[in-house]
Short mmCIF file of C-alpha atoms in Angstrom, two decimals:
data_model
loop_
_atom_site.label_atom_id
_atom_site.label_comp_id
_atom_site.label_asym_id
_atom_site.label_seq_id
_atom_site.Cartn_x
_atom_site.Cartn_y
_atom_site.Cartn_z
CA MET A 23 12.63 1.09 -31.68
CA THR A 24 14.65 3.80 -29.92
CA THR A 25 11.49 5.28 -28.41
CA GLN A 26 10.33 1.86 -27.18
CA HIS A 27 13.74 1.14 -25.69
CA SER A 28 13.75 4.52 -23.94
CA ALA A 29 10.31 3.81 -22.46
CA ILE A 30 11.46 0.43 -21.17
CA GLU A 31 14.56 1.94 -19.59
CA ALA A 32 12.52 4.75 -18.02
CA ASP A 33 10.13 2.21 -16.52
CA ARG A 34 13.00 0.17 -15.11
CA ALA A 35 14.49 3.28 -13.55
CA LEU A 36 11.13 4.22 -12.03
CA LYS A 37 10.63 0.76 -10.55
CA ALA A 38 14.17 0.82 -9.15
CA LYS A 39 13.31 4.08 -7.37
CA HIS A 40 10.11 2.57 -5.98
CA ARG A 41 11.96 -0.48 -4.75
CA ALA A 42 14.58 1.69 -3.07
CA MET A 43 11.90 3.89 -1.50
CA TRP A 44 10.19 0.99 0.25
CA ALA A 45 13.47 -0.65 1.24
CA GLN A 46 14.45 2.36 3.35
CA GLY A 47 13.09 3.03 6.80
CA ASP A 48 11.24 0.19 8.52
CA TYR A 49 7.87 -0.46 6.93
CA PRO A 50 7.52 -3.95 8.48
CA SER A 51 7.56 -2.56 12.03
CA LEU A 52 5.20 0.26 11.03
CA ALA A 53 2.67 -2.21 9.64
CA VAL A 54 2.83 -4.35 12.77
CA GLU A 55 2.59 -1.44 15.18
CA LEU A 56 -0.03 0.70 13.42
CA ILE A 57 -2.23 -1.46 11.17
CA PRO A 58 -1.81 -5.08 12.32
CA GLY A 59 -5.45 -6.05 11.78
CA LEU A 60 -6.09 -4.69 8.30
CA GLY A 61 -4.71 -7.68 6.42
CA ALA A 62 -6.90 -10.09 8.38
CA GLU A 63 -9.95 -7.89 7.67
CA LEU A 64 -9.27 -8.11 3.95
CA VAL A 65 -8.72 -11.88 4.09
CA GLU A 66 -12.04 -12.30 5.91
CA ALA A 67 -13.87 -10.06 3.43
CA CYS A 68 -12.50 -12.15 0.56
CA GLY A 69 -13.78 -15.35 2.12
CA VAL A 70 -10.40 -17.08 1.99
CA THR A 71 -10.72 -20.75 2.93
CA PRO A 72 -8.40 -23.78 3.10
CA GLY A 73 -7.07 -24.92 -0.26
CA ARG A 74 -7.65 -21.61 -2.04
CA ARG A 75 -4.78 -20.38 -4.19
CA VAL A 76 -4.15 -16.78 -3.12
CA LEU A 77 -1.90 -14.04 -4.51
CA ASP A 78 -1.09 -11.01 -2.36
CA VAL A 79 0.08 -8.15 -4.60
CA GLY A 80 2.31 -5.56 -2.95
CA ALA A 81 2.46 -7.84 0.06
CA GLY A 82 5.25 -6.04 1.87
CA SER A 83 6.08 -8.09 4.93
CA GLY A 84 2.87 -10.12 4.73
CA ASN A 85 0.20 -8.09 6.51
CA ALA A 86 -2.49 -9.89 4.46
CA ALA A 87 -0.53 -12.85 3.09
CA ILE A 88 0.20 -14.32 6.53
CA PRO A 89 -3.46 -14.28 7.69
CA ALA A 90 -4.43 -15.88 4.36
CA ALA A 91 -1.88 -18.64 4.94
CA LEU A 92 -3.13 -19.13 8.51
CA ALA A 93 -6.63 -19.57 7.03
CA GLY A 94 -5.28 -22.59 5.19
CA ALA A 95 -4.79 -21.09 1.75
CA ASP A 96 -1.89 -21.73 -0.63
CA VAL A 97 -0.39 -18.24 -0.66
CA ILE A 98 2.18 -16.35 -2.71
CA ALA A 99 3.27 -13.03 -1.21
CA SER A 100 4.59 -10.87 -4.06
CA ASP A 101 6.25 -7.48 -3.88
CA LEU A 102 8.54 -5.25 -5.92
CA THR A 103 10.75 -4.84 -2.84
CA PRO A 104 12.07 -8.22 -1.69
CA GLU A 105 14.04 -6.51 1.07
CA LEU A 106 10.74 -6.60 3.01
CA PHE A 107 10.52 -10.38 2.85
CA GLU A 108 13.08 -11.11 5.56
CA ALA A 109 10.93 -9.49 8.22
CA GLY A 110 7.84 -11.13 6.75
CA GLN A 111 9.45 -14.54 6.93
CA ARG A 112 10.23 -13.99 10.60
CA PHE A 113 6.65 -12.90 11.29
CA ALA A 114 5.30 -15.94 9.44
CA GLU A 115 7.59 -18.34 11.26
CA ARG A 116 6.55 -17.01 14.67
CA GLN A 117 2.89 -17.53 13.77
CA GLY A 118 3.36 -20.92 12.15
CA ALA A 119 2.33 -19.73 8.68
CA ARG A 120 3.71 -21.33 5.53
CA LEU A 121 3.71 -19.35 2.30
CA THR A 122 5.87 -18.48 -0.71
CA TRP A 123 7.61 -15.11 -1.12
CA GLN A 124 8.28 -13.90 -4.67
CA GLU A 125 9.62 -10.67 -6.11
CA ALA A 126 7.13 -9.28 -8.62
CA ASP A 127 6.12 -6.02 -10.29
CA ALA A 128 2.40 -5.37 -9.80
CA GLU A 129 2.26 -3.98 -13.34
CA ALA A 130 3.79 -7.11 -14.90
CA LEU A 131 3.04 -10.06 -12.65
CA PRO A 132 5.09 -13.21 -13.45
CA PHE A 133 2.08 -15.54 -13.18
CA GLY A 134 -0.20 -17.23 -15.64
CA ASP A 135 -3.69 -16.17 -16.66
CA ALA A 136 -6.46 -17.21 -14.24
CA GLU A 137 -3.92 -18.83 -11.91
CA PHE A 138 -5.44 -17.75 -8.57
CA ASP A 139 -8.76 -18.16 -6.78
CA THR A 140 -8.22 -14.94 -4.83
CA VAL A 141 -6.09 -11.91 -5.70
CA LEU A 142 -5.83 -9.34 -2.96
CA SER A 143 -3.81 -6.31 -1.91
CA CYS A 144 -3.70 -4.44 1.41
CA VAL A 145 -2.39 -0.88 0.90
CA GLY A 146 0.06 -2.31 -1.61
CA VAL A 147 -1.02 -2.18 -5.25
CA MET A 148 -2.15 1.41 -4.72
CA PHE A 149 1.52 2.45 -4.90
CA ALA A 150 2.07 1.04 -8.39
CA PRO A 151 2.47 4.20 -10.50
CA HIS A 152 0.32 3.16 -13.48
CA HIS A 153 -3.07 2.22 -12.10
CA GLN A 154 -4.63 0.71 -15.21
CA ARG A 155 -1.67 -1.59 -15.82
CA ALA A 156 -1.84 -2.84 -12.24
CA ALA A 157 -5.62 -3.32 -12.37
CA ASP A 158 -5.31 -5.26 -15.63
CA GLU A 159 -2.84 -7.60 -13.97
CA LEU A 160 -5.08 -8.16 -10.93
CA VAL A 161 -7.88 -9.23 -13.24
CA ARG A 162 -5.69 -11.28 -15.55
CA VAL A 163 -4.27 -13.60 -12.91
CA CYS A 164 -7.61 -14.14 -11.16
CA ARG A 165 -9.71 -17.06 -12.41
CA PRO A 166 -13.25 -16.41 -13.68
CA GLY A 167 -15.52 -16.46 -10.65
CA GLY A 168 -12.57 -15.78 -8.36
CA THR A 169 -12.34 -12.93 -5.88
CA ILE A 170 -10.43 -9.67 -6.13
CA GLY A 171 -10.07 -7.87 -2.80
CA LEU A 172 -8.51 -4.45 -2.20
CA LEU A 173 -7.96 -2.33 0.89
CA ASN A 174 -6.62 1.15 0.15
CA TRP A 175 -6.30 4.52 1.89
CA THR A 176 -8.85 7.10 0.72
CA PRO A 177 -7.89 10.56 -0.57
CA GLN A 178 -10.12 12.18 2.08
CA GLY A 179 -8.74 10.13 4.96
CA PHE A 180 -5.70 10.86 7.08
CA ILE A 181 -3.09 9.07 4.94
CA GLY A 182 -4.52 10.57 1.76
CA ARG A 183 -4.28 13.99 3.36
CA MET A 184 -0.73 13.24 4.44
CA PHE A 185 0.24 12.58 0.83
CA ALA A 186 -1.39 15.86 -0.16
CA VAL A 187 0.65 17.66 2.51
CA MET A 188 3.89 16.09 1.27
CA LYS A 189 3.21 16.68 -2.44
CA PRO A 190 4.61 20.26 -2.67
CA TYR A 191 7.88 19.03 -1.17
CA ALA A 192 8.19 15.86 -3.28
CA PRO A 193 10.03 15.46 -6.57
CA PRO A 194 7.69 15.77 -9.57
CA PRO A 195 6.01 12.48 -10.49
CA PRO A 196 7.07 10.80 -13.72
CA PRO A 197 4.79 11.12 -16.76
CA GLY A 198 1.71 8.92 -16.48
CA ALA A 199 2.07 8.20 -12.75
CA GLN A 200 -1.12 8.59 -10.72
CA PRO A 201 -1.56 9.44 -7.02
CA PRO A 202 -1.80 6.33 -4.81
CA PRO A 203 -4.88 7.45 -2.82
CA LEU A 204 -7.02 7.37 -5.99
CA TRP A 205 -7.28 3.62 -5.29
CA GLY A 206 -9.37 4.64 -2.28
CA GLU A 207 -12.04 6.19 -4.54
CA GLU A 208 -14.74 3.67 -5.42
CA SER A 209 -15.48 5.28 -8.78
CA HIS A 210 -11.81 5.14 -9.78
CA VAL A 211 -11.43 1.46 -8.93
CA ARG A 212 -14.71 0.58 -10.65
CA GLU A 213 -13.45 2.32 -13.77
CA LEU A 214 -10.12 0.48 -13.60
CA LEU A 215 -11.78 -2.93 -13.28
CA GLY A 216 -14.66 -2.18 -15.65
CA ASP A 217 -17.07 -4.88 -16.77
CA ARG A 218 -14.48 -7.55 -16.14
CA VAL A 219 -15.82 -7.90 -12.58
CA THR A 220 -19.24 -8.37 -11.02
CA ASP A 221 -20.71 -8.33 -7.50
CA VAL A 222 -18.67 -5.31 -6.44
CA SER A 223 -19.00 -4.57 -2.73
CA THR A 224 -17.46 -1.52 -1.07
CA GLU A 225 -17.29 -0.13 2.42
CA ARG A 226 -15.42 2.77 3.96
CA ARG A 227 -13.94 1.91 7.32
CA THR A 228 -11.44 3.45 9.71
CA VAL A 229 -8.61 2.15 11.86
CA ARG A 230 -7.81 3.96 15.11
CA VAL A 231 -4.15 4.77 15.72
CA ASP A 232 -3.16 5.90 19.22
CA LEU A 233 0.54 5.01 19.35
CA PHE A 234 1.80 8.60 19.33
CA SER A 235 2.13 10.81 22.38
CA THR A 236 2.15 14.05 20.38
CA PRO A 237 1.66 15.23 16.78
CA GLU A 238 5.42 15.70 16.60
CA ALA A 239 5.93 12.08 17.66
CA PHE A 240 3.76 11.01 14.72
CA ARG A 241 5.85 13.13 12.35
CA ASP A 242 9.16 11.84 13.64
CA TYR A 243 7.98 8.22 13.50
CA PHE A 244 7.09 8.58 9.80
CA LYS A 245 10.33 10.46 9.08
CA GLU A 246 12.25 7.45 10.38
CA ARG A 247 10.20 4.51 9.13
CA TYR A 248 7.94 5.32 6.16
CA GLY A 249 9.63 5.15 2.76
CA PRO A 250 7.55 7.83 0.98
CA THR A 251 8.06 10.31 3.83
CA ILE A 252 11.79 9.60 3.99
CA THR A 253 12.03 10.16 0.22
CA VAL A 254 10.28 13.53 0.44
CA TYR A 255 12.59 14.72 3.21
CA ARG A 256 15.63 13.63 1.24
CA ASN A 257 14.35 15.65 -1.72
CA ILE A 258 14.48 18.86 0.33
CA ALA A 259 17.42 17.99 2.57
CA GLY A 260 19.49 20.88 1.19
CA ASP A 261 16.85 23.48 2.08
CA PRO A 262 16.50 23.88 5.87
CA GLU A 263 13.57 26.27 5.53
CA ARG A 264 11.55 23.76 3.53
CA VAL A 265 12.47 20.97 5.94
CA ALA A 266 11.20 23.11 8.81
CA ALA A 267 8.03 23.90 6.86
CA LEU A 268 7.31 20.23 6.20
CA ASP A 269 8.01 19.47 9.84
CA ARG A 270 5.32 22.00 10.80
CA ASP A 271 2.87 20.83 8.15
CA LEU A 272 3.00 17.17 9.16
CA ALA A 273 2.70 17.95 12.87
CA ASP A 274 -0.22 20.31 12.13
CA LEU A 275 -1.92 17.58 10.10
CA ALA A 276 -1.88 15.24 13.09
CA ARG A 277 -2.84 18.05 15.46
CA ASP A 278 -5.88 18.96 13.35
CA ALA A 279 -6.94 15.32 13.04
CA ASP A 280 -6.44 14.44 16.71
CA LEU A 281 -9.70 13.20 18.18
CA GLY A 282 -8.62 14.40 21.60
CA THR A 283 -9.94 11.30 23.33
CA GLY A 284 -6.66 9.92 24.67
CA ALA A 285 -5.10 11.24 27.86
CA GLY A 286 -1.65 12.28 26.80
CA ARG A 287 -2.05 10.61 23.39
CA THR A 288 -2.68 11.79 19.83
CA VAL A 289 -5.61 9.69 18.63
CA LEU A 290 -6.13 9.42 14.87
CA GLU A 291 -8.70 7.71 12.64
CA TRP A 292 -7.34 6.56 9.27
CA GLU A 293 -9.99 5.94 6.61
CA TYR A 294 -9.71 3.20 3.99
CA LEU A 295 -11.86 1.68 1.26
CA LEU A 296 -12.49 -2.07 1.42
CA LEU A 297 -13.58 -3.42 -1.97
CA THR A 298 -14.30 -6.96 -3.11
CA ALA A 299 -15.46 -8.16 -6.52
CA ARG A 300 -15.73 -11.32 -8.58
CA ARG A 301 -14.03 -11.75 -11.89
CA ALA A 302 -16.67 -12.12 -14.56
CA ALA A 303 -16.95 -15.43 -16.37
#
């Protein structure tokens, strides 16, 4: 009993840290400025139509949930970090979208079995620390014959490489936690979902990002707005040499990846995996 209680408390503490991580910075503005079209791509790939009951897992400020609602679906945007909902509600109101916002842990969704026609996640569920638990929940709440749609950064792409750059400076992951970019590996996601899904379709795509004038501007933008990057810098805040090293490493990452096609701009291509599947009967 003591061991079980300790595990429960450890999980609560971990989720509290994740919630706090995403509540800092300004992820809503980052999503709007850098990847505004990805949610709509996922919604289109999932074939969302009017009247469908849709759950967005790790919805953040509604990058996918709002386009699903605008397509006429009955949408719940769920996220571990409800602090993101205020911005999402403003975005939805400006676009005339109606949807429900609900706090929820991707590894223990507060919904019934087979409750949704479509369960999707746009660079959201990938940050749940225990991948199999999260995948089990995606499948559980999707009705037989319903659609599961996922859009996640790949390990080989720019964001996956950014996480690899930050890893030596980050606090050690808790036992059992897996790296988020693994959700961008087709073989990993297929293994997570197993024979509970059919008609799996995958495609690697890229989104072009040309907001930044210099590699250093990219670094500073993420230092100010992106929760995982802010957390890593806070971990090494007492060591100026390591802070300077991470500053160099992140700027060098963008410098090496720069396509060099923008006059006075740093032009980046961020790779992601788009996967759709049907829950087996």
